[in-house]
PDB file of C-alpha atoms and ligand atoms in Angstrom:
ATOM      1  CA  MET R  20     -19.490  -7.124 -14.686  1.00 70.00           C
ATOM      2  CA  SER R  21     -16.091  -6.298 -13.225  1.00 88.00           C
ATOM      3  CA  SER R  22     -15.050  -6.664  -9.590  1.00 94.00           C
ATOM      4  CA  ILE R  23     -13.050  -3.897  -7.989  1.00 95.00           C
ATOM      5  CA  ALA R  24     -10.564  -3.416  -5.155  1.00 97.00           C
ATOM      6  CA  HIS R  25      -8.825  -0.380  -3.676  1.00 97.00           C
ATOM      7  CA  GLY R  26      -5.204   0.670  -3.520  1.00 97.00           C
ATOM      8  CA  LYS R  27      -3.802   2.124  -0.306  1.00 97.00           C
ATOM      9  CA  VAL R  28      -1.455   4.689   1.167  1.00 98.00           C
ATOM     10  CA  ILE R  29       0.232   4.292   4.516  1.00 98.00           C
ATOM     11  CA  LEU R  30       0.037   7.685   6.197  1.00 98.00           C
ATOM     12  CA  LEU R  31       2.212   6.533   9.111  1.00 98.00           C
ATOM     13  CA  GLY R  32       3.744   3.264  10.280  1.00 98.00           C
ATOM     14  CA  GLU R  33       4.974   1.089   7.374  1.00 98.00           C
ATOM     15  CA  HIS R  34       7.594  -1.518   8.309  1.00 98.00           C
ATOM     16  CA  SER R  35       6.991  -1.206  12.065  1.00 98.00           C
ATOM     17  CA  VAL R  36       3.542  -2.729  11.297  1.00 98.00           C
ATOM     18  CA  VAL R  37       5.394  -5.920  10.282  1.00 97.00           C
ATOM     19  CA  TYR R  38       6.693  -6.051  13.904  1.00 98.00           C
ATOM     20  CA  GLY R  39       3.276  -5.814  15.515  1.00 98.00           C
ATOM     21  CA  ARG R  40       3.022  -2.025  15.816  1.00 98.00           C
ATOM     22  CA  PRO R  41       0.017  -0.096  14.449  1.00 98.00           C
ATOM     23  CA  CYS R  42      -0.050   1.796  11.161  1.00 98.00           C
ATOM     24  CA  LEU R  43      -2.393   4.498   9.895  1.00 98.00           C
ATOM     25  CA  ALA R  44      -3.567   3.666   6.388  1.00 98.00           C
ATOM     26  CA  ALA R  45      -6.178   4.797   3.888  1.00 98.00           C
ATOM     27  CA  ALA R  46      -7.681   3.230   0.794  1.00 97.00           C
ATOM     28  CA  ILE R  47      -7.373   5.017  -2.536  1.00 96.00           C
ATOM     29  CA  ALA R  48      -9.504   4.603  -5.626  1.00 92.00           C
ATOM     30  CA  PRO R  49      -9.461   3.576  -8.369  1.00 90.00           C
ATOM     31  CA  GLY R  50      -7.396   0.479  -7.614  1.00 95.00           C
ATOM     32  CA  VAL R  51      -7.875  -2.571  -9.834  1.00 97.00           C
ATOM     33  CA  GLU R  52     -10.823  -3.950 -11.830  1.00 97.00           C
ATOM     34  CA  ALA R  53     -10.988  -7.639 -12.765  1.00 97.00           C
ATOM     35  CA  THR R  54     -13.342  -9.903 -14.711  1.00 97.00           C
ATOM     36  CA  ALA R  55     -13.319 -13.702 -14.862  1.00 96.00           C
ATOM     37  CA  ARG R  56     -14.465 -16.149 -17.592  1.00 95.00           C
ATOM     38  CA  ASP R  57     -14.771 -19.912 -17.695  1.00 95.00           C
ATOM     39  CA  SER R  58     -11.870 -21.508 -19.538  1.00 95.00           C
ATOM     40  CA  ASP R  59     -10.511 -24.986 -20.313  1.00 92.00           C
ATOM     41  CA  GLY R  60      -6.848 -23.939 -20.313  1.00 89.00           C
ATOM     42  CA  PRO R  61      -4.565 -23.283 -17.358  1.00 91.00           C
ATOM     43  CA  VAL R  62      -5.713 -20.560 -14.966  1.00 94.00           C
ATOM     44  CA  SER R  63      -4.362 -17.322 -16.473  1.00 96.00           C
ATOM     45  CA  LEU R  64      -4.464 -13.556 -16.026  1.00 97.00           C
ATOM     46  CA  HIS R  65      -4.107 -10.791 -18.589  1.00 97.00           C
ATOM     47  CA  VAL R  66      -3.078  -7.429 -17.092  1.00 97.00           C
ATOM     48  CA  SER R  67      -3.725  -4.061 -18.779  1.00 95.00           C
ATOM     49  CA  PRO R  68      -2.121  -1.618 -19.343  1.00 92.00           C
ATOM     50  CA  TRP R  69       1.015  -3.777 -18.965  1.00 90.00           C
ATOM     51  CA  GLN R  70      -0.266  -6.013 -21.815  1.00 91.00           C
ATOM     52  CA  CYS R  71       1.180  -9.089 -20.087  1.00 94.00           C
ATOM     53  CA  THR R  72      -0.346 -12.516 -19.545  1.00 96.00           C
ATOM     54  CA  PHE R  73       0.569 -14.824 -16.678  1.00 96.00           C
ATOM     55  CA  ALA R  74      -0.514 -18.417 -16.086  1.00 95.00           C
ATOM     56  CA  VAL R  75      -0.259 -21.082 -13.422  1.00 96.00           C
ATOM     57  CA  GLY R  76       2.927 -23.051 -14.094  1.00 94.00           C
ATOM     58  CA  ASP R  77       4.747 -20.346 -16.114  1.00 96.00           C
ATOM     59  CA  GLY R  78       7.344 -19.836 -13.364  1.00 96.00           C
ATOM     60  CA  SER R  79       6.410 -16.166 -12.748  1.00 95.00           C
ATOM     61  CA  ASP R  80       5.458 -14.734  -9.344  1.00 93.00           C
ATOM     62  CA  LEU R  81       2.032 -13.831 -10.732  1.00 95.00           C
ATOM     63  CA  GLY R  82       1.615 -17.400 -12.021  1.00 97.00           C
ATOM     64  CA  ARG R  83       2.410 -18.685  -8.515  1.00 96.00           C
ATOM     65  CA  ALA R  84       0.046 -16.121  -6.959  1.00 96.00           C
ATOM     66  CA  LEU R  85      -2.761 -17.282  -9.300  1.00 97.00           C
ATOM     67  CA  ASP R  86      -2.103 -20.861  -8.218  1.00 97.00           C
ATOM     68  CA  ALA R  87      -2.260 -19.864  -4.525  1.00 96.00           C
ATOM     69  CA  LEU R  88      -5.502 -17.948  -5.135  1.00 96.00           C
ATOM     70  CA  SER R  89      -7.133 -20.780  -7.063  1.00 95.00           C
ATOM     71  CA  GLN R  90      -6.182 -23.285  -4.328  1.00 95.00           C
ATOM     72  CA  ALA R  91      -7.407 -20.998  -1.537  1.00 94.00           C
ATOM     73  CA  LEU R  92     -10.761 -20.592  -3.323  1.00 92.00           C
ATOM     74  CA  GLY R  93     -10.888 -24.262  -4.358  1.00 91.00           C
ATOM     75  CA  VAL R  94     -11.730 -23.208  -7.937  1.00 91.00           C
ATOM     76  CA  THR R  95     -10.051 -23.936 -11.312  1.00 93.00           C
ATOM     77  CA  GLY R  96     -11.077 -23.601 -14.985  1.00 94.00           C
ATOM     78  CA  PHE R  97     -11.129 -19.811 -15.311  1.00 94.00           C
ATOM     79  CA  ASP R  98      -9.134 -16.948 -16.749  1.00 95.00           C
ATOM     80  CA  LEU R  99      -9.024 -13.337 -15.719  1.00 97.00           C
ATOM     81  CA  ASP R 100      -8.644  -9.885 -17.242  1.00 97.00           C
ATOM     82  CA  ALA R 101      -7.483  -7.080 -14.969  1.00 98.00           C
ATOM     83  CA  VAL R 102      -7.102  -3.334 -15.445  1.00 97.00           C
ATOM     84  CA  MET R 103      -4.580  -1.684 -13.127  1.00 97.00           C
ATOM     85  CA  HIS R 104      -5.198   1.927 -12.160  1.00 95.00           C
ATOM     86  CA  LEU R 105      -2.159   1.894  -9.855  1.00 95.00           C
ATOM     87  CA  PRO R 106       1.549   1.838 -10.701  1.00 92.00           C
ATOM     88  CA  GLY R 107       3.066  -1.592 -10.045  1.00 89.00           C
ATOM     89  CA  GLY R 108       5.600  -1.745  -7.196  1.00 87.00           C
ATOM     90  CA  GLY R 109       5.018   1.890  -6.259  1.00 92.00           C
ATOM     91  CA  GLY R 110       4.053   1.326  -2.608  1.00 93.00           C
ATOM     92  CA  LEU R 111       0.334   1.822  -3.311  1.00 96.00           C
ATOM     93  CA  GLY R 112      -0.714  -1.772  -2.652  1.00 94.00           C
ATOM     94  CA  SER R 113      -1.090  -2.748  -6.320  1.00 94.00           C
ATOM     95  CA  SER R 114      -0.400  -6.470  -5.861  1.00 94.00           C
ATOM     96  CA  ALA R 115      -2.886  -6.835  -2.988  1.00 95.00           C
ATOM     97  CA  SER R 116      -5.480  -4.854  -4.918  1.00 97.00           C
ATOM     98  CA  LEU R 117      -5.003  -7.185  -7.888  1.00 97.00           C
ATOM     99  CA  GLY R 118      -5.367 -10.225  -5.597  1.00 96.00           C
ATOM    100  CA  VAL R 119      -8.589  -8.958  -4.017  1.00 96.00           C
ATOM    101  CA  ALA R 120     -10.123  -7.948  -7.374  1.00 97.00           C
ATOM    102  CA  CYS R 121      -9.257 -11.374  -8.845  1.00 96.00           C
ATOM    103  CA  ALA R 122     -10.695 -13.249  -5.819  1.00 95.00           C
ATOM    104  CA  ARG R 123     -13.905 -11.249  -6.113  1.00 94.00           C
ATOM    105  CA  ALA R 124     -14.146 -11.786  -9.884  1.00 95.00           C
ATOM    106  CA  VAL R 125     -13.762 -15.579  -9.544  1.00 93.00           C
ATOM    107  CA  SER R 126     -16.227 -15.628  -6.709  1.00 90.00           C
ATOM    108  CA  SER R 127     -18.818 -13.723  -8.725  1.00 89.00           C
ATOM    109  CA  LEU R 128     -18.230 -15.931 -11.833  1.00 89.00           C
ATOM    110  CA  ARG R 129     -18.986 -19.062  -9.851  1.00 83.00           C
ATOM    111  CA  GLY R 130     -21.674 -17.552  -7.650  1.00 80.00           C
ATOM    112  CA  LEU R 131     -19.625 -18.452  -4.580  1.00 76.00           C
ATOM    113  CA  MET R 132     -21.057 -15.645  -2.432  1.00 73.00           C
ATOM    114  CA  LEU R 133     -17.728 -15.514  -0.582  1.00 76.00           C
ATOM    115  CA  ASP R 134     -17.830 -13.742   2.734  1.00 79.00           C
ATOM    116  CA  HIS R 135     -15.297 -11.115   3.632  1.00 81.00           C
ATOM    117  CA  GLU R 136     -13.029 -13.549   5.506  1.00 85.00           C
ATOM    118  CA  ALA R 137     -12.814 -15.896   2.512  1.00 88.00           C
ATOM    119  CA  VAL R 138     -11.814 -13.030   0.161  1.00 89.00           C
ATOM    120  CA  LEU R 139      -9.191 -11.912   2.691  1.00 90.00           C
ATOM    121  CA  ALA R 140      -7.839 -15.465   3.073  1.00 93.00           C
ATOM    122  CA  ALA R 141      -7.496 -15.909  -0.717  1.00 94.00           C
ATOM    123  CA  ALA R 142      -5.843 -12.494  -1.086  1.00 94.00           C
ATOM    124  CA  LEU R 143      -3.442 -13.270   1.782  1.00 94.00           C
ATOM    125  CA  ALA R 144      -2.390 -16.512   0.053  1.00 95.00           C
ATOM    126  CA  TRP R 145      -1.757 -14.393  -3.086  1.00 95.00           C
ATOM    127  CA  GLU R 146       0.204 -11.730  -1.171  1.00 93.00           C
ATOM    128  CA  LYS R 147       2.452 -14.296   0.527  1.00 92.00           C
ATOM    129  CA  VAL R 148       3.914 -15.145  -2.882  1.00 92.00           C
ATOM    130  CA  PHE R 149       5.218 -11.592  -3.235  1.00 86.00           C
ATOM    131  CA  HIS R 150       5.979 -10.606   0.349  1.00 83.00           C
ATOM    132  CA  GLY R 151       6.772 -13.735   2.318  1.00 76.00           C
ATOM    133  CA  ASN R 152       5.538 -12.215   5.580  1.00 83.00           C
ATOM    134  CA  PRO R 153       2.994  -9.468   4.833  1.00 91.00           C
ATOM    135  CA  SER R 154       1.475  -7.570   7.742  1.00 95.00           C
ATOM    136  CA  GLY R 155      -1.905  -7.801   6.007  1.00 95.00           C
ATOM    137  CA  VAL R 156      -2.518  -4.059   5.773  1.00 97.00           C
ATOM    138  CA  ASP R 157      -2.476  -3.995   1.952  1.00 96.00           C
ATOM    139  CA  HIS R 158      -5.078  -6.652   1.248  1.00 95.00           C
ATOM    140  CA  THR R 159      -7.258  -5.573   4.193  1.00 96.00           C
ATOM    141  CA  LEU R 160      -7.485  -2.002   2.863  1.00 96.00           C
ATOM    142  CA  ALA R 161      -7.874  -3.311  -0.698  1.00 96.00           C
ATOM    143  CA  ALA R 162     -10.938  -5.268   0.408  1.00 95.00           C
ATOM    144  CA  MET R 163     -12.456  -2.986   3.036  1.00 94.00           C
ATOM    145  CA  GLY R 164     -11.636   0.551   1.873  1.00 95.00           C
ATOM    146  CA  GLY R 165     -11.856   3.519   4.238  1.00 95.00           C
ATOM    147  CA  VAL R 166      -9.287   4.872   6.690  1.00 97.00           C
ATOM    148  CA  GLY R 167      -8.124   3.319   9.912  1.00 97.00           C
ATOM    149  CA  VAL R 168      -5.500   2.029  12.274  1.00 98.00           C
ATOM    150  CA  PHE R 169      -4.325  -1.456  11.327  1.00 98.00           C
ATOM    151  CA  THR R 170      -2.467  -3.966  13.492  1.00 98.00           C
ATOM    152  CA  LYS R 171      -1.536  -7.547  12.652  1.00 96.00           C
ATOM    153  CA  ALA R 172      -3.275  -8.730  15.823  1.00 97.00           C
ATOM    154  CA  GLU R 173      -6.522  -6.791  15.543  1.00 97.00           C
ATOM    155  CA  GLY R 174      -6.913  -5.920  11.874  1.00 96.00           C
ATOM    156  CA  LEU R 175      -8.477  -2.603  10.889  1.00 96.00           C
ATOM    157  CA  ARG R 176     -10.091  -0.201  13.349  1.00 97.00           C
ATOM    158  CA  ARG R 177     -11.919   2.326  11.218  1.00 96.00           C
ATOM    159  CA  LEU R 178     -11.597   6.032  11.939  1.00 96.00           C
ATOM    160  CA  ASP R 179     -14.322   8.563  11.583  1.00 90.00           C
ATOM    161  CA  VAL R 180     -12.773  11.281   9.426  1.00 92.00           C
ATOM    162  CA  ARG R 181     -14.852  14.461   9.333  1.00 85.00           C
ATOM    163  CA  ALA R 182     -13.905  15.615   5.849  1.00 89.00           C
ATOM    164  CA  PRO R 183     -11.992  13.881   3.054  1.00 94.00           C
ATOM    165  CA  VAL R 184      -8.272  14.617   3.115  1.00 96.00           C
ATOM    166  CA  ARG R 185      -6.474  15.520  -0.109  1.00 97.00           C
ATOM    167  CA  LEU R 186      -3.031  14.026  -0.621  1.00 98.00           C
ATOM    168  CA  CYS R 187      -0.467  14.593  -3.358  1.00 98.00           C
ATOM    169  CA  ILE R 188       1.141  11.356  -4.506  1.00 98.00           C
ATOM    170  CA  GLY R 189       4.368  11.564  -6.480  1.00 98.00           C
ATOM    171  CA  ASP R 190       6.033   8.566  -8.115  1.00 98.00           C
ATOM    172  CA  SER R 191       9.834   8.626  -7.809  1.00 98.00           C
ATOM    173  CA  GLY R 192      10.102   6.272 -10.790  1.00 97.00           C
ATOM    174  CA  GLU R 193      12.522   4.155  -8.728  1.00 97.00           C
ATOM    175  CA  ARG R 194      11.500   0.588  -7.891  1.00 95.00           C
ATOM    176  CA  ALA R 195      12.500  -1.890  -5.191  1.00 94.00           C
ATOM    177  CA  SER R 196      10.718  -5.058  -4.172  1.00 91.00           C
ATOM    178  CA  THR R 197       8.720  -5.036  -0.945  1.00 92.00           C
ATOM    179  CA  ARG R 198      10.308  -8.358  -0.049  1.00 91.00           C
ATOM    180  CA  ASP R 199      13.822  -6.830  -0.321  1.00 94.00           C
ATOM    181  CA  MET R 200      12.915  -3.733   1.683  1.00 96.00           C
ATOM    182  CA  VAL R 201      11.295  -5.812   4.441  1.00 95.00           C
ATOM    183  CA  ALA R 202      14.526  -7.880   4.458  1.00 95.00           C
ATOM    184  CA  THR R 203      16.577  -4.650   4.721  1.00 97.00           C
ATOM    185  CA  VAL R 204      14.693  -3.644   7.865  1.00 97.00           C
ATOM    186  CA  ALA R 205      15.084  -7.182   9.249  1.00 97.00           C
ATOM    187  CA  ARG R 206      18.875  -6.841   8.787  1.00 98.00           C
ATOM    188  CA  VAL R 207      18.932  -3.431  10.495  1.00 98.00           C
ATOM    189  CA  ARG R 208      16.970  -4.973  13.374  1.00 98.00           C
ATOM    190  CA  GLU R 209      19.435  -7.844  13.616  1.00 98.00           C
ATOM    191  CA  MET R 210      22.387  -5.447  13.754  1.00 98.00           C
ATOM    192  CA  ARG R 211      20.777  -2.981  16.199  1.00 97.00           C
ATOM    193  CA  PRO R 212      17.972  -4.815  18.011  1.00 98.00           C
ATOM    194  CA  GLU R 213      17.414  -2.359  20.859  1.00 98.00           C
ATOM    195  CA  ALA R 214      17.603   0.768  18.729  1.00 98.00           C
ATOM    196  CA  SER R 215      15.261  -0.760  16.145  1.00 98.00           C
ATOM    197  CA  GLU R 216      12.639  -1.705  18.733  1.00 98.00           C
ATOM    198  CA  LYS R 217      12.825   1.867  20.065  1.00 98.00           C
ATOM    199  CA  THR R 218      12.356   3.174  16.534  1.00 98.00           C
ATOM    200  CA  PHE R 219       9.296   0.933  16.034  1.00 98.00           C
ATOM    201  CA  ASP R 220       7.888   2.151  19.377  1.00 98.00           C
ATOM    202  CA  ALA R 221       8.490   5.776  18.395  1.00 98.00           C
ATOM    203  CA  ILE R 222       6.677   5.193  15.093  1.00 98.00           C
ATOM    204  CA  ALA R 223       3.806   3.549  17.009  1.00 98.00           C
ATOM    205  CA  SER R 224       3.387   6.690  19.076  1.00 98.00           C
ATOM    206  CA  LEU R 225       3.372   8.808  15.889  1.00 98.00           C
ATOM    207  CA  VAL R 226       0.572   6.553  14.620  1.00 98.00           C
ATOM    208  CA  ARG R 227      -1.498   6.983  17.801  1.00 98.00           C
ATOM    209  CA  ASN R 228      -1.097  10.759  17.631  1.00 98.00           C
ATOM    210  CA  GLY R 229      -1.721  10.724  13.883  1.00 98.00           C
ATOM    211  CA  ALA R 230      -5.047   8.943  14.340  1.00 98.00           C
ATOM    212  CA  LEU R 231      -6.125  11.604  16.843  1.00 97.00           C
ATOM    213  CA  ALA R 232      -4.960  14.409  14.540  1.00 97.00           C
ATOM    214  CA  LEU R 233      -6.820  12.905  11.577  1.00 96.00           C
ATOM    215  CA  GLU R 234     -10.037  12.523  13.553  1.00 95.00           C
ATOM    216  CA  ALA R 235      -9.740  16.103  14.794  1.00 95.00           C
ATOM    217  CA  GLY R 236      -9.035  17.410  11.264  1.00 95.00           C
ATOM    218  CA  ASP R 237      -5.614  18.718  12.430  1.00 97.00           C
ATOM    219  CA  LEU R 238      -3.787  18.338   9.113  1.00 97.00           C
ATOM    220  CA  ARG R 239      -0.872  20.531  10.139  1.00 98.00           C
ATOM    221  CA  GLY R 240      -0.278  18.226  13.123  1.00 98.00           C
ATOM    222  CA  LEU R 241      -0.594  15.127  10.946  1.00 98.00           C
ATOM    223  CA  GLY R 242       1.935  16.611   8.497  1.00 98.00           C
ATOM    224  CA  GLU R 243       4.483  17.140  11.268  1.00 98.00           C
ATOM    225  CA  LEU R 244       4.067  13.515  12.328  1.00 98.00           C
ATOM    226  CA  MET R 245       4.646  12.439   8.712  1.00 98.00           C
ATOM    227  CA  ASN R 246       7.918  14.380   8.642  1.00 98.00           C
ATOM    228  CA  LEU R 247       9.062  12.687  11.864  1.00 98.00           C
ATOM    229  CA  ASN R 248       8.065   9.291  10.467  1.00 98.00           C
ATOM    230  CA  GLN R 249      10.127   9.954   7.332  1.00 98.00           C
ATOM    231  CA  ALA R 250      13.245  10.615   9.440  1.00 98.00           C
ATOM    232  CA  LEU R 251      12.694   7.346  11.326  1.00 98.00           C
ATOM    233  CA  LEU R 252      12.140   5.435   8.067  1.00 98.00           C
ATOM    234  CA  ALA R 253      15.422   6.857   6.762  1.00 98.00           C
ATOM    235  CA  SER R 254      17.135   5.534   9.917  1.00 98.00           C
ATOM    236  CA  LEU R 255      15.772   2.079   8.982  1.00 98.00           C
ATOM    237  CA  MET R 256      17.564   2.432   5.598  1.00 98.00           C
ATOM    238  CA  VAL R 257      14.455   2.404   3.394  1.00 98.00           C
ATOM    239  CA  SER R 258      14.652   5.931   1.994  1.00 98.00           C
ATOM    240  CA  THR R 259      16.652   7.022  -1.066  1.00 98.00           C
ATOM    241  CA  GLU R 260      18.215  10.306  -2.200  1.00 98.00           C
ATOM    242  CA  ARG R 261      15.377  10.829  -4.665  1.00 98.00           C
ATOM    243  CA  LEU R 262      12.679  10.190  -2.049  1.00 98.00           C
ATOM    244  CA  GLU R 263      14.455  12.631   0.301  1.00 98.00           C
ATOM    245  CA  ALA R 264      14.645  15.233  -2.492  1.00 98.00           C
ATOM    246  CA  MET R 265      10.922  14.829  -3.184  1.00 98.00           C
ATOM    247  CA  CYS R 266      10.048  15.211   0.528  1.00 98.00           C
ATOM    248  CA  ARG R 267      12.286  18.285   0.793  1.00 98.00           C
ATOM    249  CA  ALA R 268      10.780  19.864  -2.343  1.00 98.00           C
ATOM    250  CA  ALA R 269       7.242  19.300  -1.047  1.00 98.00           C
ATOM    251  CA  ARG R 270       8.029  20.866   2.342  1.00 98.00           C
ATOM    252  CA  GLU R 271       9.789  23.837   0.724  1.00 98.00           C
ATOM    253  CA  ALA R 272       6.701  24.340  -1.433  1.00 98.00           C
ATOM    254  CA  GLY R 273       4.636  24.651   1.737  1.00 98.00           C
ATOM    255  CA  ALA R 274       3.384  21.100   2.419  1.00 98.00           C
ATOM    256  CA  TYR R 275       2.548  20.383   6.050  1.00 98.00           C
ATOM    257  CA  GLY R 276       4.402  17.094   5.729  1.00 98.00           C
ATOM    258  CA  ALA R 277       5.779  14.526   3.302  1.00 98.00           C
ATOM    259  CA  LYS R 278       7.067  10.977   3.505  1.00 98.00           C
ATOM    260  CA  LEU R 279       7.560   7.830   1.497  1.00 98.00           C
ATOM    261  CA  THR R 280       4.626   5.426   1.514  1.00 98.00           C
ATOM    262  CA  GLY R 281       4.823   1.637   1.404  1.00 97.00           C
ATOM    263  CA  ALA R 282       8.025  -0.327   1.419  1.00 96.00           C
ATOM    264  CA  GLY R 283      10.366   2.443   0.198  1.00 97.00           C
ATOM    265  CA  GLY R 284      13.654   1.997  -1.659  1.00 97.00           C
ATOM    266  CA  GLY R 285      11.756   3.959  -4.338  1.00 97.00           C
ATOM    267  CA  GLY R 286       8.054   4.024  -5.112  1.00 97.00           C
ATOM    268  CA  CYS R 287       5.859   6.929  -4.082  1.00 98.00           C
ATOM    269  CA  VAL R 288       5.982   9.919  -1.750  1.00 98.00           C
ATOM    270  CA  ILE R 289       2.827  11.346  -0.195  1.00 98.00           C
ATOM    271  CA  ALA R 290       2.521  15.003   0.741  1.00 98.00           C
ATOM    272  CA  LEU R 291      -0.127  16.711   2.799  1.00 98.00           C
ATOM    273  CA  ALA R 292      -0.076  19.972   0.906  1.00 97.00           C
ATOM    274  CA  GLY R 293      -2.905  21.924   2.548  1.00 95.00           C
ATOM    275  CA  PRO R 294      -3.459  25.146   0.572  1.00 96.00           C
ATOM    276  CA  ASN R 295      -0.183  24.666  -1.346  1.00 98.00           C
ATOM    277  CA  GLU R 296      -1.192  21.761  -3.539  1.00 98.00           C
ATOM    278  CA  ARG R 297      -0.372  23.491  -6.830  1.00 98.00           C
ATOM    279  CA  ALA R 298       3.055  24.563  -5.538  1.00 98.00           C
ATOM    280  CA  VAL R 299       3.874  20.998  -4.424  1.00 98.00           C
ATOM    281  CA  LEU R 300       2.836  19.546  -7.782  1.00 98.00           C
ATOM    282  CA  ASP R 301       4.917  22.179  -9.608  1.00 98.00           C
ATOM    283  CA  ALA R 302       7.953  21.496  -7.403  1.00 98.00           C
ATOM    284  CA  TRP R 303       7.684  17.791  -8.176  1.00 98.00           C
ATOM    285  CA  GLU R 304       7.181  18.441 -11.859  1.00 98.00           C
ATOM    286  CA  ALA R 305      10.463  20.386 -11.833  1.00 98.00           C
ATOM    287  CA  LEU R 306      12.089  17.183 -10.514  1.00 98.00           C
ATOM    288  CA  GLY R 307      10.494  15.148 -13.324  1.00 98.00           C
ATOM    289  CA  VAL R 308       8.068  13.432 -10.942  1.00 98.00           C
ATOM    290  CA  ARG R 309       4.681  12.177 -12.163  1.00 96.00           C
ATOM    291  CA  ALA R 310       2.088  13.104  -9.574  1.00 97.00           C
ATOM    292  CA  LYS R 311      -1.616  13.060  -8.858  1.00 96.00           C
ATOM    293  CA  VAL R 312      -3.976  14.177  -6.114  1.00 97.00           C
ATOM    294  CA  VAL R 313      -6.227  11.711  -4.293  1.00 96.00           C
ATOM    295  CA  GLU R 314      -8.865  12.130  -1.613  1.00 95.00           C
ATOM    296  CA  VAL R 315      -8.854   9.702   1.299  1.00 95.00           C
ATOM    297  CA  GLY R 316     -11.448   9.202   3.977  1.00 89.00           C
ATOM    298  CA  ALA R 317     -14.429  10.050   1.743  1.00 70.00           C
ATOM    299  CA  SER R 318     -17.401   7.925   2.760  1.00 60.00           C
TER     300      SER R 318
HETATM  301  O1  PMV N 410       5.049  -1.415  -0.757  1.00 77.21           O
HETATM  302  P1  PMV N 410       3.734  -2.010  -0.384  1.00 77.21           P
HETATM  303  O2  PMV N 410       2.555  -1.322  -1.007  1.00 77.21           O
HETATM  304  O3  PMV N 410       3.715  -3.496  -0.612  1.00 77.21           O
HETATM  305  O4  PMV N 410       3.563  -1.809   1.227  1.00 77.21           O
HETATM  306  C1  PMV N 410       4.399  -2.517   2.127  1.00 77.21           C
HETATM  307  C2  PMV N 410       4.120  -2.135   3.558  1.00 77.21           C
HETATM  308  C3  PMV N 410       5.111  -2.764   4.558  1.00 77.21           C
HETATM  309  O5  PMV N 410       4.734  -2.285   5.851  1.00 77.21           O
HETATM  310  C4  PMV N 410       6.541  -2.339   4.297  1.00 77.21           C
HETATM  311  C5  PMV N 410       5.053  -4.297   4.536  1.00 77.21           C
HETATM  312  C6  PMV N 410       3.774  -4.896   5.126  1.00 77.21           C
HETATM  313  O6  PMV N 410       3.536  -6.086   4.874  1.00 77.21           O
HETATM  314  O7  PMV N 410       3.055  -4.211   5.875  1.00 77.21           O
END
């Protein structure tokens, strides 16, 4: 039997969440499925559809993440197969989803009956290999699902969303590492400390208003907040020309709002398209963007 974990989108508040501010995030499915088997060799992981295998001691980030996971769980002598339903490095929480699915698969293989905290701790050890200083939003959503406001200090406060919200997700095809983009924002903050703190505070107030809008089903309002968040993310130097073009195309096609999601520097754009979903998808297709529609907030 395979173990599963979610992916995620950040509706509002990436990067500022690293500095203690809240973010509004939602799980997306399908994320990652993983199965574990007993094995005598080194702990290893085969990932489909990448058709790549990683092992503890092979010098790769995934090899190091496997080592961290196996030490956090206190378990060796297994190998894993994982199926990714998310693009890697696209800002949709693929690495955290993989970590959570793997922790759950090992736990079910050995009958560990891990509680939630133990899965989160193992997935955090995994995530630290890729991110250095993750806020924790990715692996929390990967494990818990749902929609909510996340802070480093308090974790996830779930929101009661009346009806599922449909989002268009377009993949720019560009890639940048989360670690590098978090470092970019750290540099901006070093150069302009006061302005950056004000930007983080402004994003925090968008998040608070966004949570209210989402609970009230005010998608037009939420879209406007997404547009404002995108401008602030661009001021933190994490947007790109292609991401801006995708946001512009979505808005011109009638979306209520559009923004990058995740670390930026590439990856995905989310658009709240309302009744203009088809037009947004067509506009992105004209830009050569691969896109899909997901529902968030479904119980
Ligand atoms: O690009 P992703 O899916 O790893 O998301 C990163 C989100 C950040 O806020 C930029 C970093 C973090 O740890 O919260």
